Amino acid sequence: MIHVSMVVTGLGRVGGAFIRLLEEKADFCRLRFGLDLELHAAICRDGGLFSHKRHGLTGLGALSRGEVRTHPAWNAGLTLSEALSILDRGVLVECTPTDLRTGEPGLGYIQAALHAGWHVAAASKGALVLRYRELFDKAAERGVRIKCSGATAAALPTLDTATVALAGAEITAIDGILTGTTNHILGRMEAGMSFDEALREAQDKGIAEPDPALDIDGGDSACKILLIANSACGTELGLGDLPVTGIRGVTKADLDQASSQGKKLKLLGRLIRRDEAYKAEVGVFPVEPSHPLYHVDGTNKGIVFFTDTMGHVAVTGGKSDPRGTAAALLKDIINIYR
Ligand SMILES: NC(=O)c1ccc[n+]([C@@H]2O[C@H](COP(=O)([O-])OP(=O)(O)OC[C@H]3O[C@@H](n4cnc5c(N)ncnc54)[C@H](OP(=O)(O)O)[C@@H]3O)[C@@H](O)[C@H]2O)c1
C-alpha cells in the first residue's frame, strides 16, 4: 500500500467536490490501485484545516462552507508552506480561482509545492498558462510531476489521449470544443434564441458563470488549447501567441448561413502544424457533418487529434461540472503513482 499525503488549496466548488469524491472513492482506490489517499490539509485564504494524524482529515465531505472555520481542525493563519514543511511529501491539489494576469494564488502555491518536492494536480489554469516552461522545468529538476487534466477540459481526457494514447504519433492538427458553456449557447441560438437570451438561460441554469466573459470571449478555450499544445506538441505558446475570438459576435444570420450549407458553427480551439511550426487559434468555425465534432451538442465537449500514423482520433463527452473536475484530479493523482 502506498500512502499519499494530500493538501487541497481552495475550498470552493471544485475543492469541495474533490474532498467528497475522495471519501467516496477511498476504499476503491485502496483495493484497485493500492493507494491510501490521505487528506492532511485544506488551505483557505486565511488559514486551513490540518491534521498530521494517520488517515488525516476525515468526515469533511458533509462540511458546509460556513462550518469550515469552526471545525476543530481549523488553524487560523496556517499557510501552505507551513503545512508542507510538517507533512510527508505527496500531492498538492490546486483548486483556487484562475487569474490570467498574475497566476495567483495558484502560482505561489504550485511554486511552494514544487520547492518542497510535492507533485501537483491542478484545476486552476492561471499559473500554468503564464509560467508553463518555468514550472515544468522546476518539477523536472525536483523529480516530481505536474498534472493538469482538471485545467484542460477536466473529465474529457484531452492530455491523456494526446500524451499516452498517441505516443509516437506526431500530432499534425487539433480541433477542440473545449468549453461546454459556449457550445450550449450556440446550440440554443441554432434553436432560435438570441445570444442574450441563450446566455441568460445558461446563467439561470447554472451552466454559465455569473461573469461569463472568460468562456464567452474564448479565453477559457485559449488556455486549454495552449496547455494541450504545450504538453502534447512541445510548443511554448503564451496567450499572446494566439488570436482569440469568442461567440459574442455570432448572429442568427451566421448560424442560418452555416445551416443552409449543412454545417454548424462551433467555437473551436485549434492547433495546426505548418512548415514545422504550430499555430494555435480560438474562433467560431463552420463544421461539416463529416467532422467528428459535428454531433457534439449541448454542454458536451470533444477533441479530435489528426496524426501522421494513427489517422484522426476523437474523444467526446466528459462531465463539465465540479464533480467531473474532481474526478479528473483524482485520475491524475492515481496516474502519478502508477
Ligand atoms: N467549476 C468547474 O467546474 C471548473 C472546471 C474546471 C476547472 N475549474 C477551475 O478550478 C478552479 C476552482 O474553481 P471553482 O469553481 O471551485 O471556484 P470557486 O468555487 O470560486 O472556488 C475557489 C475557492 O478558492 C478560494 N480561494 C481564493 N483565494 C484563495 C487563496 N489565496 N488561498 C486559498 N483559497 C483561496 C475561494 O475562497 P473565497 O470564497 O474566500 O474567495 C474559493 O473557496 C478555478 O481555477 C477554475 O478555473 C473549475
mmCIF file of C-alpha atoms in Angstrom, residues 56-298:
data_model
loop_
_atom_site.group_PDB
_atom_site.id
_atom_site.type_symbol
_atom_site.label_atom_id
_atom_site.label_comp_id
_atom_site.label_asym_id
_atom_site.label_seq_id
_atom_site.Cartn_x
_atom_site.Cartn_y
_atom_site.Cartn_z
ATOM 1 C CA GLY A 56 -5.508 12.737 8.079
ATOM 2 C CA LEU A 57 -8.726 14.751 7.921
ATOM 3 C CA THR A 58 -11.821 12.596 7.680
ATOM 4 C CA GLY A 59 -15.531 13.328 7.549
ATOM 5 C CA LEU A 60 -15.108 16.690 5.801
ATOM 6 C CA GLY A 61 -17.358 15.755 2.890
ATOM 7 C CA ALA A 62 -20.523 16.980 4.570
ATOM 8 C CA LEU A 63 -18.908 20.184 5.890
ATOM 9 C CA SER A 64 -20.605 23.363 4.619
ATOM 10 C CA ARG A 65 -18.569 26.461 3.756
ATOM 11 C CA GLY A 66 -19.849 28.171 6.907
ATOM 12 C CA GLU A 67 -18.639 25.336 9.134
ATOM 13 C CA VAL A 68 -15.001 25.301 7.955
ATOM 14 C CA ARG A 69 -13.703 27.953 10.358
ATOM 15 C CA THR A 70 -15.442 26.465 13.415
ATOM 16 C CA HIS A 71 -14.212 22.915 12.728
ATOM 17 C CA PRO A 72 -11.870 21.529 15.446
ATOM 18 C CA ALA A 73 -9.102 21.043 12.835
ATOM 19 C CA TRP A 74 -9.204 24.739 11.770
ATOM 20 C CA ASN A 75 -5.877 26.597 12.204
ATOM 21 C CA ALA A 76 -6.262 30.345 11.685
ATOM 22 C CA GLY A 77 -3.357 31.759 9.681
ATOM 23 C CA LEU A 78 -1.983 28.352 8.627
ATOM 24 C CA THR A 79 -0.110 28.673 5.304
ATOM 25 C CA LEU A 80 0.564 26.066 2.651
ATOM 26 C CA SER A 81 4.332 26.243 3.239
ATOM 27 C CA GLU A 82 3.858 25.565 6.954
ATOM 28 C CA ALA A 83 1.667 22.551 6.225
ATOM 29 C CA LEU A 84 4.097 21.163 3.638
ATOM 30 C CA SER A 85 7.056 21.547 5.992
ATOM 31 C CA ILE A 86 5.377 19.217 8.527
ATOM 32 C CA LEU A 87 3.891 16.567 6.223
ATOM 33 C CA ASP A 88 5.412 13.669 4.286
ATOM 34 C CA ARG A 89 5.692 14.512 0.596
ATOM 35 C CA GLY A 90 2.633 13.905 -1.540
ATOM 36 C CA VAL A 91 0.359 15.817 -3.921
ATOM 37 C CA LEU A 92 -0.885 19.405 -3.891
ATOM 38 C CA VAL A 93 -4.418 19.574 -5.324
ATOM 39 C CA GLU A 94 -4.704 23.164 -6.604
ATOM 40 C CA CYS A 95 -8.298 24.450 -6.794
ATOM 41 C CA THR A 96 -8.048 28.226 -6.307
ATOM 42 C CA PRO A 97 -9.537 30.743 -8.780
ATOM 43 C CA THR A 98 -7.901 31.245 -12.180
ATOM 44 C CA ASP A 99 -6.242 34.653 -12.590
ATOM 45 C CA LEU A 100 -4.768 35.147 -16.055
ATOM 46 C CA ARG A 101 -2.966 38.394 -15.159
ATOM 47 C CA THR A 102 -0.846 37.223 -12.227
ATOM 48 C CA GLY A 103 -1.439 33.473 -11.977
ATOM 49 C CA GLU A 104 -2.005 33.950 -8.245
ATOM 50 C CA PRO A 105 -2.790 32.495 -5.814
ATOM 51 C CA GLY A 106 -2.160 29.218 -7.646
ATOM 52 C CA LEU A 107 1.307 30.302 -8.807
ATOM 53 C CA GLY A 108 2.673 30.791 -5.303
ATOM 54 C CA TYR A 109 1.058 27.553 -4.137
ATOM 55 C CA ILE A 110 2.454 25.496 -7.028
ATOM 56 C CA GLN A 111 5.927 27.019 -6.588
ATOM 57 C CA ALA A 112 5.854 26.214 -2.858
ATOM 58 C CA ALA A 113 4.776 22.631 -3.551
ATOM 59 C CA LEU A 114 7.473 22.033 -6.172
ATOM 60 C CA HIS A 115 10.095 23.600 -3.909
ATOM 61 C CA ALA A 116 9.077 21.177 -1.147
ATOM 62 C CA GLY A 117 9.239 18.196 -3.548
ATOM 63 C CA TRP A 118 5.475 17.673 -3.864
ATOM 64 C CA HIS A 119 3.652 16.591 -7.021
ATOM 65 C CA VAL A 120 0.911 18.910 -8.283
ATOM 66 C CA ALA A 121 -2.545 18.156 -9.701
ATOM 67 C CA ALA A 122 -4.087 21.458 -10.835
ATOM 68 C CA ALA A 123 -7.602 22.509 -11.752
ATOM 69 C CA SER A 124 -6.671 26.209 -11.932
ATOM 70 C CA LYS A 125 -5.169 27.468 -15.174
ATOM 71 C CA GLY A 126 -3.547 30.859 -14.484
ATOM 72 C CA ALA A 127 -0.128 29.769 -13.214
ATOM 73 C CA LEU A 128 0.331 27.049 -15.816
ATOM 74 C CA VAL A 129 -0.719 29.259 -18.709
ATOM 75 C CA LEU A 130 1.524 32.151 -17.658
ATOM 76 C CA ARG A 131 4.583 30.231 -16.413
ATOM 77 C CA TYR A 132 4.348 26.877 -18.162
ATOM 78 C CA ARG A 133 8.025 26.301 -19.001
ATOM 79 C CA GLU A 134 9.370 27.577 -15.697
ATOM 80 C CA LEU A 135 7.023 25.398 -13.622
ATOM 81 C CA PHE A 136 7.544 22.224 -15.639
ATOM 82 C CA ASP A 137 11.341 22.753 -15.613
ATOM 83 C CA LYS A 138 11.208 23.185 -11.851
ATOM 84 C CA ALA A 139 9.145 19.995 -11.490
ATOM 85 C CA ALA A 140 11.679 18.061 -13.596
ATOM 86 C CA GLU A 141 14.535 19.458 -11.513
ATOM 87 C CA ARG A 142 12.787 18.351 -8.309
ATOM 88 C CA GLY A 143 11.832 14.928 -9.739
ATOM 89 C CA VAL A 144 8.087 15.489 -9.360
ATOM 90 C CA ARG A 145 5.123 15.704 -11.743
ATOM 91 C CA ILE A 146 2.631 18.413 -12.631
ATOM 92 C CA LYS A 147 -0.661 17.078 -13.963
ATOM 93 C CA CYS A 148 -3.390 19.382 -15.228
ATOM 94 C CA SER A 149 -6.292 17.350 -16.625
ATOM 95 C CA GLY A 150 -8.597 19.465 -14.437
ATOM 96 C CA ALA A 151 -7.401 22.587 -16.300
ATOM 97 C CA THR A 152 -7.638 21.081 -19.794
ATOM 98 C CA ALA A 153 -11.332 20.194 -20.191
ATOM 99 C CA ALA A 154 -11.452 18.144 -16.972
ATOM 100 C CA ALA A 155 -13.334 14.856 -17.441
ATOM 101 C CA LEU A 156 -12.720 14.902 -21.215
ATOM 102 C CA PRO A 157 -9.357 13.092 -21.472
ATOM 103 C CA THR A 158 -7.514 15.553 -23.698
ATOM 104 C CA LEU A 159 -3.965 15.331 -22.323
ATOM 105 C CA ASP A 160 -4.029 11.617 -21.553
ATOM 106 C CA THR A 161 -5.148 10.877 -25.094
ATOM 107 C CA ALA A 162 -2.501 13.134 -26.600
ATOM 108 C CA THR A 163 0.448 12.150 -24.426
ATOM 109 C CA VAL A 164 -0.250 8.475 -23.640
ATOM 110 C CA ALA A 165 -2.649 7.021 -26.221
ATOM 111 C CA LEU A 166 -0.992 8.823 -29.157
ATOM 112 C CA ALA A 167 2.621 8.410 -28.002
ATOM 113 C CA GLY A 168 4.911 8.020 -31.011
ATOM 114 C CA ALA A 169 2.469 9.612 -33.437
ATOM 115 C CA GLU A 170 3.022 13.203 -34.495
ATOM 116 C CA ILE A 171 0.020 15.418 -33.992
ATOM 117 C CA THR A 172 -0.446 17.485 -37.125
ATOM 118 C CA ALA A 173 -3.598 19.316 -36.009
ATOM 119 C CA ILE A 174 -6.095 19.525 -33.171
ATOM 120 C CA ASP A 175 -9.701 20.744 -33.152
ATOM 121 C CA GLY A 176 -11.389 21.001 -29.776
ATOM 122 C CA ILE A 177 -14.766 22.035 -28.407
ATOM 123 C CA LEU A 178 -13.216 22.754 -25.051
ATOM 124 C CA THR A 179 -15.886 24.824 -23.279
ATOM 125 C CA GLY A 180 -19.317 23.307 -22.667
ATOM 126 C CA THR A 181 -20.978 26.656 -21.914
ATOM 127 C CA THR A 182 -20.289 28.195 -25.323
ATOM 128 C CA ASN A 183 -21.296 25.017 -27.131
ATOM 129 C CA HIS A 184 -24.591 25.047 -25.257
ATOM 130 C CA ILE A 185 -25.251 28.708 -26.079
ATOM 131 C CA LEU A 186 -24.524 28.204 -29.793
ATOM 132 C CA GLY A 187 -26.944 25.246 -29.785
ATOM 133 C CA ARG A 188 -29.694 27.328 -28.185
ATOM 134 C CA MET A 189 -29.091 30.077 -30.757
ATOM 135 C CA GLU A 190 -29.441 27.471 -33.523
ATOM 136 C CA ALA A 191 -32.833 26.649 -31.996
ATOM 137 C CA GLY A 192 -33.885 30.294 -32.379
ATOM 138 C CA MET A 193 -32.739 32.213 -29.280
ATOM 139 C CA SER A 194 -30.741 35.418 -29.432
ATOM 140 C CA PHE A 195 -27.269 35.443 -27.878
ATOM 141 C CA ASP A 196 -28.523 37.419 -24.866
ATOM 142 C CA GLU A 197 -31.478 35.063 -24.289
ATOM 143 C CA ALA A 198 -29.281 31.962 -24.588
ATOM 144 C CA LEU A 199 -26.683 33.408 -22.213
ATOM 145 C CA ARG A 200 -29.332 34.408 -19.660
ATOM 146 C CA GLU A 201 -30.863 30.932 -19.810
ATOM 147 C CA ALA A 202 -27.416 29.327 -19.337
ATOM 148 C CA GLN A 203 -26.788 31.555 -16.315
ATOM 149 C CA ASP A 204 -30.214 30.751 -14.829
ATOM 150 C CA LYS A 205 -29.496 27.026 -15.191
ATOM 151 C CA GLY A 206 -26.041 27.410 -13.588
ATOM 152 C CA ILE A 207 -24.313 26.365 -16.837
ATOM 153 C CA ALA A 208 -22.663 29.768 -17.345
ATOM 154 C CA GLU A 209 -20.758 31.650 -14.621
ATOM 155 C CA PRO A 210 -22.246 34.909 -13.246
ATOM 156 C CA ASP A 211 -19.236 36.526 -15.001
ATOM 157 C CA PRO A 212 -19.198 34.529 -18.238
ATOM 158 C CA ALA A 213 -16.543 36.618 -20.040
ATOM 159 C CA LEU A 214 -13.749 34.044 -19.889
ATOM 160 C CA ASP A 215 -15.955 31.414 -21.537
ATOM 161 C CA ILE A 216 -17.891 33.636 -23.955
ATOM 162 C CA ASP A 217 -14.891 35.561 -25.260
ATOM 163 C CA GLY A 218 -12.846 32.415 -25.860
ATOM 164 C CA GLY A 219 -10.250 32.905 -23.091
ATOM 165 C CA ASP A 220 -11.098 29.610 -21.398
ATOM 166 C CA SER A 221 -10.730 27.689 -24.670
ATOM 167 C CA ALA A 222 -7.462 29.565 -25.353
ATOM 168 C CA CYS A 223 -5.982 28.451 -22.022
ATOM 169 C CA LYS A 224 -6.942 24.860 -22.725
ATOM 170 C CA ILE A 225 -5.612 24.619 -26.297
ATOM 171 C CA LEU A 226 -2.424 26.340 -25.169
ATOM 172 C CA LEU A 227 -1.843 23.870 -22.321
ATOM 173 C CA ILE A 228 -2.712 20.905 -24.558
ATOM 174 C CA ALA A 229 -0.333 22.138 -27.285
ATOM 175 C CA ASN A 230 2.498 22.826 -24.854
ATOM 176 C CA SER A 231 2.092 19.425 -23.183
ATOM 177 C CA ALA A 232 1.463 17.298 -26.264
ATOM 178 C CA CYS A 233 3.346 19.037 -29.074
ATOM 179 C CA GLY A 234 6.300 20.607 -27.270
ATOM 180 C CA THR A 235 5.259 24.171 -28.138
ATOM 181 C CA GLU A 236 5.958 27.062 -25.809
ATOM 182 C CA LEU A 237 2.872 29.105 -26.586
ATOM 183 C CA GLY A 238 1.763 32.008 -24.435
ATOM 184 C CA LEU A 239 -1.628 33.702 -24.506
ATOM 185 C CA GLY A 240 -0.235 36.495 -26.704
ATOM 186 C CA ASP A 241 0.648 33.960 -29.414
ATOM 187 C CA LEU A 242 -2.879 33.018 -30.446
ATOM 188 C CA PRO A 243 -5.712 35.050 -31.935
ATOM 189 C CA VAL A 244 -8.837 34.563 -29.841
ATOM 190 C CA THR A 245 -12.419 35.321 -30.881
ATOM 191 C CA GLY A 246 -15.388 34.219 -28.810
ATOM 192 C CA ILE A 247 -19.077 33.797 -29.585
ATOM 193 C CA ARG A 248 -20.314 37.271 -28.585
ATOM 194 C CA GLY A 249 -20.494 38.486 -32.179
ATOM 195 C CA VAL A 250 -22.266 35.424 -33.613
ATOM 196 C CA THR A 251 -25.682 36.255 -35.071
ATOM 197 C CA LYS A 252 -28.700 34.217 -36.074
ATOM 198 C CA ALA A 253 -27.843 35.093 -39.695
ATOM 199 C CA ASP A 254 -24.382 33.497 -39.282
ATOM 200 C CA LEU A 255 -25.959 30.320 -37.922
ATOM 201 C CA ASP A 256 -28.596 30.260 -40.675
ATOM 202 C CA GLN A 257 -25.953 30.679 -43.355
ATOM 203 C CA ALA A 258 -23.928 27.762 -41.949
ATOM 204 C CA SER A 259 -27.096 25.695 -41.674
ATOM 205 C CA SER A 260 -28.058 26.404 -45.316
ATOM 206 C CA GLN A 261 -24.734 24.758 -46.264
ATOM 207 C CA GLY A 262 -25.442 21.782 -43.977
ATOM 208 C CA LYS A 263 -22.917 22.977 -41.379
ATOM 209 C CA LYS A 264 -22.941 24.015 -37.713
ATOM 210 C CA LEU A 265 -20.957 26.818 -36.091
ATOM 211 C CA LYS A 266 -18.685 25.685 -33.258
ATOM 212 C CA LEU A 267 -16.262 27.554 -31.026
ATOM 213 C CA LEU A 268 -13.037 25.632 -31.587
ATOM 214 C CA GLY A 269 -9.619 25.713 -30.024
ATOM 215 C CA ARG A 270 -7.470 24.851 -32.990
ATOM 216 C CA LEU A 271 -3.831 23.898 -33.491
ATOM 217 C CA ILE A 272 -2.295 23.387 -36.932
ATOM 218 C CA ARG A 273 1.256 22.426 -37.870
ATOM 219 C CA ARG A 274 2.550 24.217 -40.931
ATOM 220 C CA ASP A 275 6.176 24.191 -42.105
ATOM 221 C CA GLU A 276 7.294 22.516 -38.860
ATOM 222 C CA ALA A 277 5.720 25.264 -36.724
ATOM 223 C CA TYR A 278 2.472 25.069 -34.787
ATOM 224 C CA LYS A 279 -0.126 27.836 -34.897
ATOM 225 C CA ALA A 280 -2.977 27.979 -32.421
ATOM 226 C CA GLU A 281 -6.181 29.985 -32.506
ATOM 227 C CA VAL A 282 -9.628 30.147 -30.958
ATOM 228 C CA GLY A 283 -12.627 31.159 -33.029
ATOM 229 C CA VAL A 284 -16.021 30.220 -34.395
ATOM 230 C CA PHE A 285 -15.736 27.873 -37.385
ATOM 231 C CA PRO A 286 -18.280 26.139 -39.661
ATOM 232 C CA VAL A 287 -18.109 22.383 -39.110
ATOM 233 C CA GLU A 288 -19.286 19.846 -41.722
ATOM 234 C CA PRO A 289 -21.369 16.742 -40.902
ATOM 235 C CA SER A 290 -18.327 14.534 -41.628
ATOM 236 C CA HIS A 291 -16.284 16.304 -38.903
ATOM 237 C CA PRO A 292 -16.032 14.235 -35.673
ATOM 238 C CA LEU A 293 -17.215 17.217 -33.603
ATOM 239 C CA TYR A 294 -20.341 17.981 -35.678
ATOM 240 C CA HIS A 295 -22.595 15.964 -33.357
ATOM 241 C CA VAL A 296 -21.067 17.276 -30.114
ATOM 242 C CA ASP A 297 -24.005 19.332 -28.848
ATOM 243 C CA GLY A 298 -25.277 20.891 -25.614
#
